[in-house]
Amino acid sequence: MKFYLFILVIFSSQVTYAESLRKVRLDDTKICYPSSFSPDSSFMKAFLAPIADELDSSDGQELIYIPAQNIKAKVSGYTLSHINSNGVDFEHELMGLAYASSQIGNPNGMAEAAWNVYDKRDTVYVEKDPSLPFYRVYEYHEPLFMWHLVRSAPLKNPGKAIPSDWYIGHCSESAGSFSCKQTINFESIFYEYELQAHDLHLRSEVSEAVKSLFKEWKQNCEKS
């Protein structure tokens, strides 16, 4: 009997977790994803926690973390974590913001800035990435902690459209490693997230995995 109750408790807790969904509408698209993917410690969120599943968000943007294991389940070669320069086992969760597409001005703004960098800046620093087959473009006269990662060095007079696969992402360094911003579009949602350098070679596969998660989250709403 005790064993039966123990199993019942576990099953009940799993059901509760599975049904703990955050409901968000961004423009015309509604998604229902695990509440734990948008952690928030503010007083108001804590106050509203008992009825959080009944609330919708229409703020136009939503902070969403996707655990590394959820990506690994869809992309077998994905790296779960790495030991950074501080000796911390850093999980490769995807940290990002989901926006209503109507809020996005020019989604190709960063790529255009890198492509036309010589038209916009008096001083530019370009170097080959030390470990990846790409180039770093700094909008300064020396390398700093932020840069554009691109397939080839930008031309002073490009004179043509940006190749679709030229721009890799806008990157920043942290604790001995770096990550680059990636984006996906799912219906009326624009999601921008950080992808660690270890997994940049899988960026296309990760992008498809993220899109499939958003599709699942939309279906969650349709089922509820």
Coordinates of N, CA and C in Angstrom, one line a residue:
M1 N 0.8 -1.2 0.0 CA 0.0 0.0 0.0 C 0.9 1.3 0.0
K2 N 1.9 1.3 0.8 CA 2.8 2.4 0.9 C 3.5 2.6 -0.5
F3 N 3.9 1.5 -1.1 CA 4.5 1.5 -2.4 C 3.6 2.1 -3.4
Y4 N 2.3 1.7 -3.4 CA 1.3 2.3 -4.3 C 1.1 3.8 -4.1
L5 N 1.1 4.2 -2.9 CA 1.0 5.6 -2.6 C 2.2 6.4 -3.1
F6 N 3.3 5.8 -2.9 CA 4.6 6.4 -3.4 C 4.6 6.7 -4.9
I7 N 4.1 5.6 -5.6 CA 4.0 5.7 -7.1 C 3.0 6.8 -7.4
L8 N 1.9 6.8 -6.7 CA 0.8 7.8 -7.0 C 1.3 9.2 -6.8
V9 N 2.1 9.4 -5.7 CA 2.6 10.8 -5.5 C 3.5 11.2 -6.6
I10 N 4.4 10.3 -7.0 CA 5.3 10.6 -8.1 C 4.6 10.9 -9.4
F11 N 3.6 10.1 -9.7 CA 2.8 10.3 -10.9 C 2.0 11.6 -10.9
S12 N 1.5 12.0 -9.7 CA 0.8 13.2 -9.5 C 1.7 14.4 -9.7
S13 N 2.9 14.3 -9.2 CA 3.8 15.4 -9.3 C 4.2 15.6 -10.7
Q14 N 4.4 14.5 -11.5 CA 4.7 14.6 -12.9 C 3.6 15.3 -13.7
V15 N 2.4 14.9 -13.4 CA 1.3 15.5 -14.1 C 1.2 17.0 -13.8
T16 N 1.4 17.3 -12.6 CA 1.3 18.8 -12.2 C 2.4 19.5 -12.9
Y17 N 3.6 19.0 -13.0 CA 4.7 19.7 -13.7 C 4.4 19.8 -15.2
A18 N 3.9 18.7 -15.8 CA 3.6 18.7 -17.2 C 2.5 19.7 -17.5
E19 N 1.6 19.9 -16.6 CA 0.4 20.9 -16.9 C 0.7 22.3 -16.5
S20 N 1.9 22.5 -15.9 CA 2.3 23.9 -15.5 C 2.8 24.6 -16.7
L21 N 1.9 25.2 -17.4 CA 2.3 25.9 -18.7 C 2.1 27.4 -18.6
R22 N 3.0 28.1 -19.2 CA 2.9 29.6 -19.3 C 2.2 29.9 -20.6
K23 N 1.2 30.6 -20.6 CA 0.4 30.9 -21.9 C 0.8 32.3 -22.3
V24 N 1.3 32.4 -23.5 CA 1.8 33.7 -24.1 C 1.2 33.9 -25.5
R25 N 0.7 35.1 -25.7 CA 0.3 35.5 -27.1 C 1.2 36.6 -27.6
L26 N 1.8 36.4 -28.7 CA 2.7 37.4 -29.3 C 2.1 37.7 -30.7
D27 N 1.5 38.8 -30.9 CA 0.8 39.1 -32.2 C -0.3 38.0 -32.3
D28 N -0.3 37.3 -33.4 CA -1.4 36.4 -33.7 C -1.1 34.9 -33.2
T29 N 0.1 34.7 -32.6 CA 0.5 33.4 -32.3 C 0.5 33.2 -30.8
K30 N -0.2 32.1 -30.3 CA -0.2 31.8 -28.9 C 0.6 30.5 -28.7
I31 N 1.5 30.5 -27.6 CA 2.2 29.3 -27.3 C 2.0 29.1 -25.8
C32 N 2.1 27.8 -25.4 CA 2.0 27.3 -24.0 C 3.2 26.4 -23.7
Y33 N 4.1 27.0 -23.0 CA 5.3 26.2 -22.7 C 5.6 26.1 -21.2
P34 N 6.5 25.2 -20.8 CA 6.7 25.0 -19.3 C 7.0 26.3 -18.6
S35 N 6.3 26.5 -17.5 CA 6.5 27.8 -16.8 C 8.0 28.0 -16.3
S36 N 8.6 26.9 -16.1 CA 10.0 26.9 -15.6 C 11.0 27.5 -16.6
F37 N 10.5 27.6 -17.9 CA 11.4 28.1 -18.9 C 11.4 29.6 -18.9
S38 N 10.6 30.2 -18.1 CA 10.6 31.7 -17.9 C 10.7 32.0 -16.5
P39 N 11.9 31.7 -15.8 CA 12.0 32.0 -14.4 C 12.0 33.5 -14.1
D40 N 11.3 33.9 -13.0 CA 11.3 35.3 -12.6 C 11.1 35.3 -11.1
S41 N 11.9 36.1 -10.4 CA 11.8 36.1 -9.0 C 11.2 37.4 -8.4
S42 N 10.6 38.2 -9.3 CA 10.0 39.4 -8.9 C 8.8 39.2 -7.9
F43 N 8.5 40.2 -7.1 CA 7.4 40.0 -6.1 C 6.1 39.8 -6.8
M44 N 5.8 40.5 -7.9 CA 4.5 40.4 -8.5 C 4.4 39.0 -9.1
K45 N 5.4 38.4 -9.7 CA 5.3 37.1 -10.3 C 5.1 36.1 -9.2
A46 N 5.7 36.3 -8.0 CA 5.5 35.4 -6.9 C 4.1 35.5 -6.4
F47 N 3.6 36.7 -6.4 CA 2.2 37.0 -5.9 C 1.2 36.3 -6.8
L48 N 1.4 36.3 -8.1 CA 0.5 35.8 -9.1 C 0.7 34.3 -9.4
A49 N 1.7 33.7 -8.7 CA 2.1 32.3 -9.0 C 0.9 31.3 -9.0
P50 N 0.0 31.4 -7.9 CA -1.1 30.4 -7.9 C -2.0 30.4 -9.1
I51 N -2.1 31.5 -9.8 CA -3.0 31.6 -11.0 C -2.2 31.8 -12.2
A52 N -0.9 31.6 -12.2 CA 0.0 31.9 -13.3 C -0.5 31.1 -14.6
D53 N -1.0 29.9 -14.4 CA -1.4 29.2 -15.6 C -2.6 29.7 -16.3
E54 N -3.3 30.6 -15.6 CA -4.5 31.2 -16.2 C -4.3 32.6 -16.9
L55 N -3.0 33.0 -16.8 CA -2.7 34.3 -17.3 C -2.1 34.3 -18.7
D56 N -2.4 35.3 -19.5 CA -1.8 35.5 -20.8 C -0.9 36.7 -20.8
S57 N 0.2 36.7 -21.6 CA 1.0 37.8 -21.7 C 0.8 38.5 -23.1
S58 N 0.7 39.8 -23.1 CA 0.6 40.5 -24.3 C 1.5 41.7 -24.3
D59 N 2.6 41.6 -23.6 CA 3.6 42.6 -23.5 C 4.4 42.8 -24.7
G60 N 4.4 41.9 -25.6 CA 5.2 42.0 -26.9 C 6.5 41.3 -26.8
Q61 N 6.9 40.9 -25.6 CA 8.2 40.1 -25.6 C 8.1 39.2 -24.3
E62 N 8.9 38.1 -24.4 CA 8.9 37.1 -23.4 C 10.3 36.5 -23.2
L63 N 10.8 36.5 -22.0 CA 12.1 35.8 -21.8 C 11.9 34.3 -21.7
I64 N 12.6 33.6 -22.5 CA 12.4 32.1 -22.5 C 13.8 31.4 -22.5
Y65 N 14.0 30.6 -21.5 CA 15.2 29.7 -21.5 C 14.8 28.3 -21.9
I66 N 15.6 27.7 -22.8 CA 15.4 26.3 -23.2 C 16.5 25.5 -22.7
P67 N 16.3 24.6 -21.8 CA 17.4 23.7 -21.2 C 18.1 23.0 -22.3
A68 N 19.4 22.8 -22.0 CA 20.3 22.1 -23.0 C 19.8 20.7 -23.3
Q69 N 19.2 20.0 -22.3 CA 18.8 18.7 -22.6 C 17.6 18.6 -23.6
N70 N 16.8 19.7 -23.6 CA 15.7 19.7 -24.6 C 16.2 19.9 -26.0
I71 N 17.3 20.6 -26.2 CA 18.0 20.7 -27.5 C 18.7 19.4 -27.9
K72 N 19.4 18.8 -26.9 CA 20.1 17.6 -27.1 C 19.2 16.5 -27.5
A73 N 18.0 16.5 -27.1 CA 17.0 15.4 -27.4 C 16.7 15.5 -28.9
K74 N 16.9 16.7 -29.5 CA 16.6 16.8 -30.9 C 17.8 16.9 -31.8
V75 N 18.9 17.3 -31.2 CA 20.2 17.5 -32.0 C 21.2 16.6 -31.2
S76 N 21.5 15.5 -31.7 CA 22.3 14.5 -30.9 C 23.7 15.0 -30.6
G77 N 24.3 15.8 -31.5 CA 25.7 16.3 -31.3 C 25.8 17.5 -30.5
Y78 N 24.7 18.0 -30.0 CA 24.7 19.3 -29.2 C 25.5 19.1 -27.9
T79 N 26.2 20.1 -27.5 CA 27.0 20.0 -26.2 C 26.2 20.5 -25.0
L80 N 26.1 19.6 -24.0 CA 25.3 20.0 -22.9 C 25.9 21.1 -22.0
S81 N 27.2 21.1 -21.9 CA 27.9 22.1 -21.0 C 29.4 22.1 -21.3
H82 N 30.1 23.1 -20.7 CA 31.5 23.2 -20.8 C 32.0 23.8 -19.5
I83 N 33.2 23.5 -19.1 CA 33.9 24.1 -17.9 C 34.5 25.4 -18.4
N84 N 34.0 26.6 -17.8 CA 34.5 27.9 -18.2 C 35.7 28.2 -17.5
S85 N 36.3 29.4 -17.7 CA 37.5 29.9 -17.1 C 37.4 30.0 -15.6
N86 N 36.2 30.1 -15.1 CA 36.0 30.2 -13.6 C 35.8 28.9 -13.0
G87 N 36.0 27.8 -13.7 CA 35.9 26.4 -13.2 C 34.4 26.0 -13.0
V88 N 33.5 26.7 -13.6 CA 32.1 26.4 -13.5 C 31.6 25.6 -14.7
D89 N 30.9 24.5 -14.4 CA 30.3 23.7 -15.4 C 29.1 24.5 -16.0
F90 N 29.3 25.1 -17.1 CA 28.3 26.1 -17.6 C 27.3 25.3 -18.6
E91 N 26.0 25.3 -18.3 CA 25.1 24.6 -19.1 C 24.8 25.4 -20.4
H92 N 24.7 24.7 -21.5 CA 24.4 25.3 -22.8 C 22.9 25.5 -23.0
E93 N 22.2 26.0 -22.0 CA 20.8 26.3 -22.3 C 20.7 27.5 -23.2
L94 N 19.6 27.6 -24.0 CA 19.4 28.7 -24.9 C 18.7 29.8 -24.1
M95 N 19.4 30.9 -24.0 CA 18.8 32.1 -23.4 C 18.3 33.1 -24.4
G96 N 17.1 33.5 -24.4 CA 16.6 34.4 -25.5 C 15.3 35.1 -25.2
L97 N 15.0 36.0 -26.1 CA 13.8 36.8 -26.0 C 12.9 36.5 -27.2
A98 N 11.6 36.2 -26.9 CA 10.6 36.0 -28.0 C 9.9 37.3 -28.1
Y99 N 9.9 37.8 -29.3 CA 9.2 39.1 -29.6 C 8.0 38.9 -30.5
A100 N 7.0 39.8 -30.4 CA 6.0 39.9 -31.4 C 6.6 40.4 -32.7
S101 N 6.4 39.8 -33.8 CA 7.1 40.2 -35.0 C 6.8 41.7 -35.4
S102 N 5.7 42.1 -35.0 CA 5.3 43.5 -35.3 C 6.2 44.5 -34.5
Q103 N 7.0 44.1 -33.5 CA 7.9 44.9 -32.8 C 9.3 45.0 -33.4
I104 N 9.5 44.1 -34.3 CA 10.9 44.0 -34.9 C 11.0 45.0 -36.1
G105 N 11.9 45.9 -36.0 CA 12.1 46.8 -37.1 C 12.8 46.2 -38.3
N106 N 14.1 46.0 -38.3 CA 14.8 45.4 -39.4 C 15.5 44.2 -38.8
P107 N 15.0 43.0 -39.0 CA 15.7 41.8 -38.5 C 17.1 41.5 -39.0
N108 N 17.4 42.1 -40.2 CA 18.7 41.9 -40.8 C 19.7 43.1 -40.5
G109 N 19.3 43.9 -39.5 CA 20.1 45.0 -39.1 C 21.6 44.7 -38.8
M110 N 21.8 43.7 -38.0 CA 23.2 43.4 -37.6 C 24.0 42.9 -38.8
A111 N 23.4 42.1 -39.7 CA 24.1 41.6 -40.9 C 24.5 42.8 -41.8
E112 N 23.6 43.7 -41.9 CA 23.8 44.9 -42.8 C 24.9 45.8 -42.2
A113 N 24.9 45.9 -40.9 CA 25.9 46.7 -40.2 C 27.3 46.1 -40.5
A114 N 27.5 44.8 -40.4 CA 28.7 44.1 -40.7 C 29.1 44.2 -42.2
W115 N 28.1 44.0 -43.0 CA 28.4 44.0 -44.5 C 28.8 45.4 -45.0
N116 N 28.3 46.4 -44.4 CA 28.6 47.8 -44.8 C 29.4 48.5 -43.7
V117 N 30.2 47.8 -43.0 CA 30.9 48.3 -41.9 C 31.9 49.5 -42.2
Y118 N 32.5 49.4 -43.4 CA 33.4 50.4 -43.8 C 32.7 51.8 -44.2
D119 N 31.4 51.7 -44.5 CA 30.6 52.9 -44.8 C 30.2 53.6 -43.5
K120 N 30.1 52.8 -42.4 CA 29.6 53.4 -41.2 C 30.6 53.8 -40.2
R121 N 31.8 53.2 -40.3 CA 32.9 53.4 -39.3 C 34.2 53.9 -39.9
D122 N 34.8 54.8 -39.2 CA 36.2 55.3 -39.6 C 37.2 54.3 -39.3
T123 N 37.0 53.5 -38.2 CA 38.0 52.6 -37.8 C 37.3 51.2 -37.6
V124 N 37.9 50.2 -38.3 CA 37.4 48.8 -38.3 C 38.6 47.9 -38.0
Y125 N 38.3 46.8 -37.2 CA 39.3 45.8 -37.0 C 38.8 44.4 -37.4
V126 N 39.4 43.8 -38.3 CA 39.0 42.5 -38.8 C 40.1 41.4 -38.6
E127 N 39.7 40.3 -38.1 CA 40.7 39.2 -37.9 C 40.1 37.8 -38.1
K128 N 40.9 36.9 -38.4 CA 40.5 35.5 -38.6 C 40.2 34.9 -37.2
D129 N 39.0 34.2 -37.0 CA 38.8 33.6 -35.7 C 39.8 32.5 -35.5
P130 N 40.3 32.5 -34.2 CA 41.4 31.6 -33.9 C 41.1 30.1 -34.0
S131 N 39.8 29.7 -33.9 CA 39.4 28.3 -33.9 C 38.3 27.9 -34.9
L132 N 37.6 28.9 -35.4 CA 36.5 28.6 -36.3 C 36.9 29.1 -37.7
P133 N 36.3 28.6 -38.8 CA 36.6 29.0 -40.2 C 35.8 30.3 -40.6
F134 N 35.8 31.3 -39.7 CA 35.1 32.5 -39.9 C 36.0 33.7 -39.6
Y135 N 35.4 34.9 -39.8 CA 36.2 36.1 -39.5 C 35.4 36.9 -38.4
R136 N 36.2 37.6 -37.6 CA 35.6 38.5 -36.6 C 35.7 40.0 -37.1
V137 N 34.6 40.7 -37.0 CA 34.5 42.1 -37.5 C 34.2 42.9 -36.3
Y138 N 35.2 43.8 -35.8 CA 35.0 44.7 -34.7 C 34.7 46.1 -35.2
E139 N 33.7 46.7 -34.7 CA 33.4 48.1 -35.2 C 34.2 49.1 -34.4
Y140 N 35.5 48.8 -34.2 CA 36.4 49.6 -33.5 C 37.8 49.4 -34.1
H141 N 38.8 50.1 -33.6 CA 40.2 50.0 -34.1 C 41.0 48.9 -33.5
E142 N 40.4 48.2 -32.6 CA 41.0 47.1 -31.9 C 40.0 46.0 -31.4
P143 N 40.4 44.8 -31.2 CA 39.5 43.8 -30.8 C 39.0 44.0 -29.3
L144 N 37.7 43.9 -29.1 CA 37.1 44.1 -27.8 C 36.2 42.9 -27.5
F145 N 35.3 43.0 -26.6 CA 34.5 41.8 -26.2 C 33.3 41.5 -27.0
M146 N 33.0 42.3 -28.0 CA 31.8 42.1 -28.9 C 32.3 42.2 -30.3
W147 N 31.7 41.4 -31.2 CA 32.1 41.4 -32.6 C 31.0 40.7 -33.5
H148 N 31.1 40.9 -34.8 CA 30.3 40.2 -35.8 C 31.1 39.0 -36.2
L149 N 30.5 37.9 -36.4 CA 31.1 36.7 -36.9 C 30.6 36.4 -38.3
V150 N 31.5 36.4 -39.3 CA 31.0 36.3 -40.7 C 31.9 35.3 -41.4
R151 N 31.4 34.8 -42.6 CA 32.2 33.8 -43.4 C 33.4 34.3 -44.0
S152 N 33.4 35.6 -44.5 CA 34.6 36.2 -45.1 C 34.7 37.6 -44.7
A153 N 35.9 38.1 -44.8 CA 36.1 39.5 -44.5 C 35.3 40.5 -45.3
P154 N 34.7 41.5 -44.7 CA 33.9 42.4 -45.5 C 34.7 43.2 -46.5
L155 N 34.1 43.6 -47.6 CA 34.8 44.4 -48.6 C 34.5 45.9 -48.3
K156 N 35.5 46.7 -48.8 CA 35.3 48.1 -48.5 C 34.2 48.7 -49.4
N157 N 34.0 48.1 -50.6 CA 32.9 48.5 -51.5 C 32.2 47.2 -51.9
P158 N 31.3 46.7 -51.1 CA 30.7 45.4 -51.4 C 29.9 45.4 -52.8
G159 N 29.1 46.4 -53.0 CA 28.4 46.6 -54.3 C 27.5 45.5 -54.7
K160 N 27.0 44.7 -53.7 CA 26.0 43.6 -54.0 C 25.3 43.3 -52.7
A161 N 24.2 42.5 -52.9 CA 23.4 42.0 -51.7 C 24.2 41.1 -50.9
I162 N 23.8 41.0 -49.6 CA 24.5 40.1 -48.6 C 24.2 38.7 -49.0
P163 N 25.1 37.8 -49.2 CA 24.8 36.4 -49.3 C 24.1 35.8 -48.1
S164 N 23.1 35.0 -48.4 CA 22.2 34.5 -47.3 C 23.0 33.8 -46.2
D165 N 24.1 33.2 -46.5 CA 24.8 32.4 -45.4 C 26.1 33.1 -44.9
W166 N 26.2 34.4 -45.3 CA 27.5 35.1 -44.9 C 27.5 35.5 -43.4
Y167 N 26.4 36.0 -42.9 CA 26.4 36.4 -41.5 C 26.1 35.3 -40.5
I168 N 27.0 35.1 -39.6 CA 26.9 34.0 -38.6 C 26.1 34.5 -37.3
G169 N 26.5 35.6 -36.8 CA 25.9 36.1 -35.6 C 26.7 37.2 -34.9
H170 N 26.0 37.9 -34.0 CA 26.7 39.0 -33.2 C 27.1 38.3 -31.9
C171 N 28.4 38.4 -31.6 CA 29.0 37.6 -30.5 C 29.5 38.4 -29.4
S172 N 29.6 37.8 -28.3 CA 30.2 38.4 -27.1 C 30.9 37.4 -26.2
E173 N 32.0 37.8 -25.6 CA 32.8 36.9 -24.8 C 32.4 36.9 -23.3
S174 N 32.5 35.8 -22.7 CA 32.2 35.7 -21.3 C 32.9 34.4 -20.7
A175 N 33.7 34.7 -19.6 CA 34.3 33.6 -18.9 C 35.1 32.6 -19.8
G176 N 35.9 33.2 -20.7 CA 36.8 32.4 -21.5 C 36.2 31.7 -22.7
S177 N 34.9 31.9 -23.0 CA 34.3 31.4 -24.1 C 33.4 32.5 -24.7
F178 N 32.7 32.2 -25.8 CA 31.8 33.2 -26.3 C 30.5 32.6 -26.9
S179 N 29.5 33.4 -27.1 CA 28.2 32.9 -27.7 C 27.8 34.0 -28.7
C180 N 27.0 33.5 -29.6 CA 26.5 34.4 -30.7 C 25.0 34.4 -30.8
K181 N 24.4 35.5 -31.1 CA 23.0 35.6 -31.2 C 22.5 35.0 -32.5
Q182 N 21.5 34.1 -32.3 CA 20.8 33.5 -33.5 C 19.3 33.8 -33.4
T183 N 18.6 33.7 -34.6 CA 17.2 34.1 -34.6 C 16.4 33.0 -35.4
I184 N 15.2 32.9 -35.0 CA 14.2 32.1 -35.8 C 12.9 32.8 -35.8
N185 N 12.2 32.5 -36.9 CA 10.8 33.1 -37.0 C 9.8 31.9 -36.9
F186 N 8.8 32.0 -36.1 CA 7.8 31.0 -36.0 C 6.5 31.8 -36.1
E187 N 5.8 31.7 -37.2 CA 4.6 32.4 -37.4 C 4.8 33.9 -37.1
S188 N 4.1 34.5 -36.1 CA 4.2 35.9 -35.8 C 5.2 36.1 -34.6
I189 N 6.0 35.1 -34.3 CA 7.0 35.2 -33.2 C 8.4 35.3 -33.8
F190 N 9.2 36.2 -33.2 CA 10.6 36.3 -33.6 C 11.4 36.0 -32.3
Y191 N 12.2 34.9 -32.3 CA 12.9 34.5 -31.1 C 14.4 34.7 -31.4
E192 N 15.1 35.4 -30.5 CA 16.5 35.7 -30.6 C 17.2 35.1 -29.4
Y193 N 18.1 34.2 -29.6 CA 18.8 33.4 -28.5 C 20.3 33.4 -28.6
E194 N 20.9 33.0 -27.5 CA 22.4 32.9 -27.5 C 22.8 31.4 -27.7
L195 N 23.7 31.2 -28.7 CA 24.2 29.9 -29.0 C 25.7 29.9 -28.7
Q196 N 26.1 28.9 -27.9 CA 27.5 28.9 -27.5 C 28.4 28.5 -28.7
A197 N 29.7 29.0 -28.7 CA 30.6 28.8 -29.8 C 30.8 27.3 -30.0
H198 N 30.7 26.5 -29.0 CA 30.9 25.0 -29.1 C 29.9 24.4 -30.1
D199 N 28.8 25.1 -30.3 CA 27.7 24.5 -31.1 C 27.4 25.3 -32.3
L200 N 28.2 26.2 -32.7 CA 27.9 27.1 -33.9 C 27.9 26.2 -35.1
H201 N 28.7 25.1 -35.2 CA 28.6 24.3 -36.4 C 27.3 23.6 -36.5
L202 N 26.5 23.6 -35.5 CA 25.2 22.9 -35.5 C 24.0 24.0 -35.5
R203 N 24.4 25.2 -35.9 CA 23.4 26.3 -35.8 C 22.1 26.0 -36.6
S204 N 22.3 25.4 -37.8 CA 21.1 25.1 -38.6 C 20.2 24.0 -37.9
E205 N 20.8 23.0 -37.4 CA 20.1 21.9 -36.7 C 19.4 22.5 -35.4
V206 N 20.1 23.3 -34.7 CA 19.5 23.9 -33.5 C 18.4 24.8 -33.9
S207 N 18.5 25.6 -34.9 CA 17.4 26.4 -35.4 C 16.2 25.6 -35.7
E208 N 16.3 24.5 -36.3 CA 15.2 23.6 -36.6 C 14.6 23.0 -35.4
A209 N 15.4 22.7 -34.4 CA 15.0 22.1 -33.1 C 14.1 23.2 -32.4
V210 N 14.6 24.4 -32.4 CA 13.9 25.5 -31.7 C 12.5 25.7 -32.4
K211 N 12.5 25.7 -33.7 CA 11.2 25.9 -34.4 C 10.2 24.7 -34.0
S212 N 10.8 23.5 -33.9 CA 9.9 22.4 -33.6 C 9.3 22.5 -32.2
L213 N 10.1 23.1 -31.3 CA 9.6 23.3 -29.9 C 8.5 24.3 -29.9
F214 N 8.7 25.4 -30.7 CA 7.6 26.4 -30.7 C 6.3 25.8 -31.3
K215 N 6.5 24.9 -32.3 CA 5.3 24.2 -32.9 C 4.6 23.4 -31.8
E216 N 5.4 22.7 -31.0 CA 4.9 21.8 -29.9 C 4.1 22.7 -28.9
W217 N 4.7 23.9 -28.6 CA 4.1 24.8 -27.6 C 2.8 25.4 -28.1
K218 N 2.7 25.6 -29.4 CA 1.5 26.1 -30.0 C 0.4 25.0 -29.9
Q219 N 0.8 23.7 -30.2 CA -0.1 22.6 -30.1 C -0.6 22.4 -28.6
N220 N 0.3 22.7 -27.7 CA -0.1 22.6 -26.3 C -1.3 23.5 -26.0
C221 N -1.4 24.6 -26.5 CA -2.5 25.6 -26.4 C -3.7 25.0 -27.0
E222 N -3.6 24.4 -28.1 CA -4.7 23.8 -28.9 C -5.4 22.7 -28.1
K223 N -4.5 22.0 -27.3 CA -5.0 20.8 -26.6 C -5.7 21.2 -25.3
S224 N -5.3 22.3 -24.8 CA -5.9 22.8 -23.5 C -7.2 23.5 -23.6

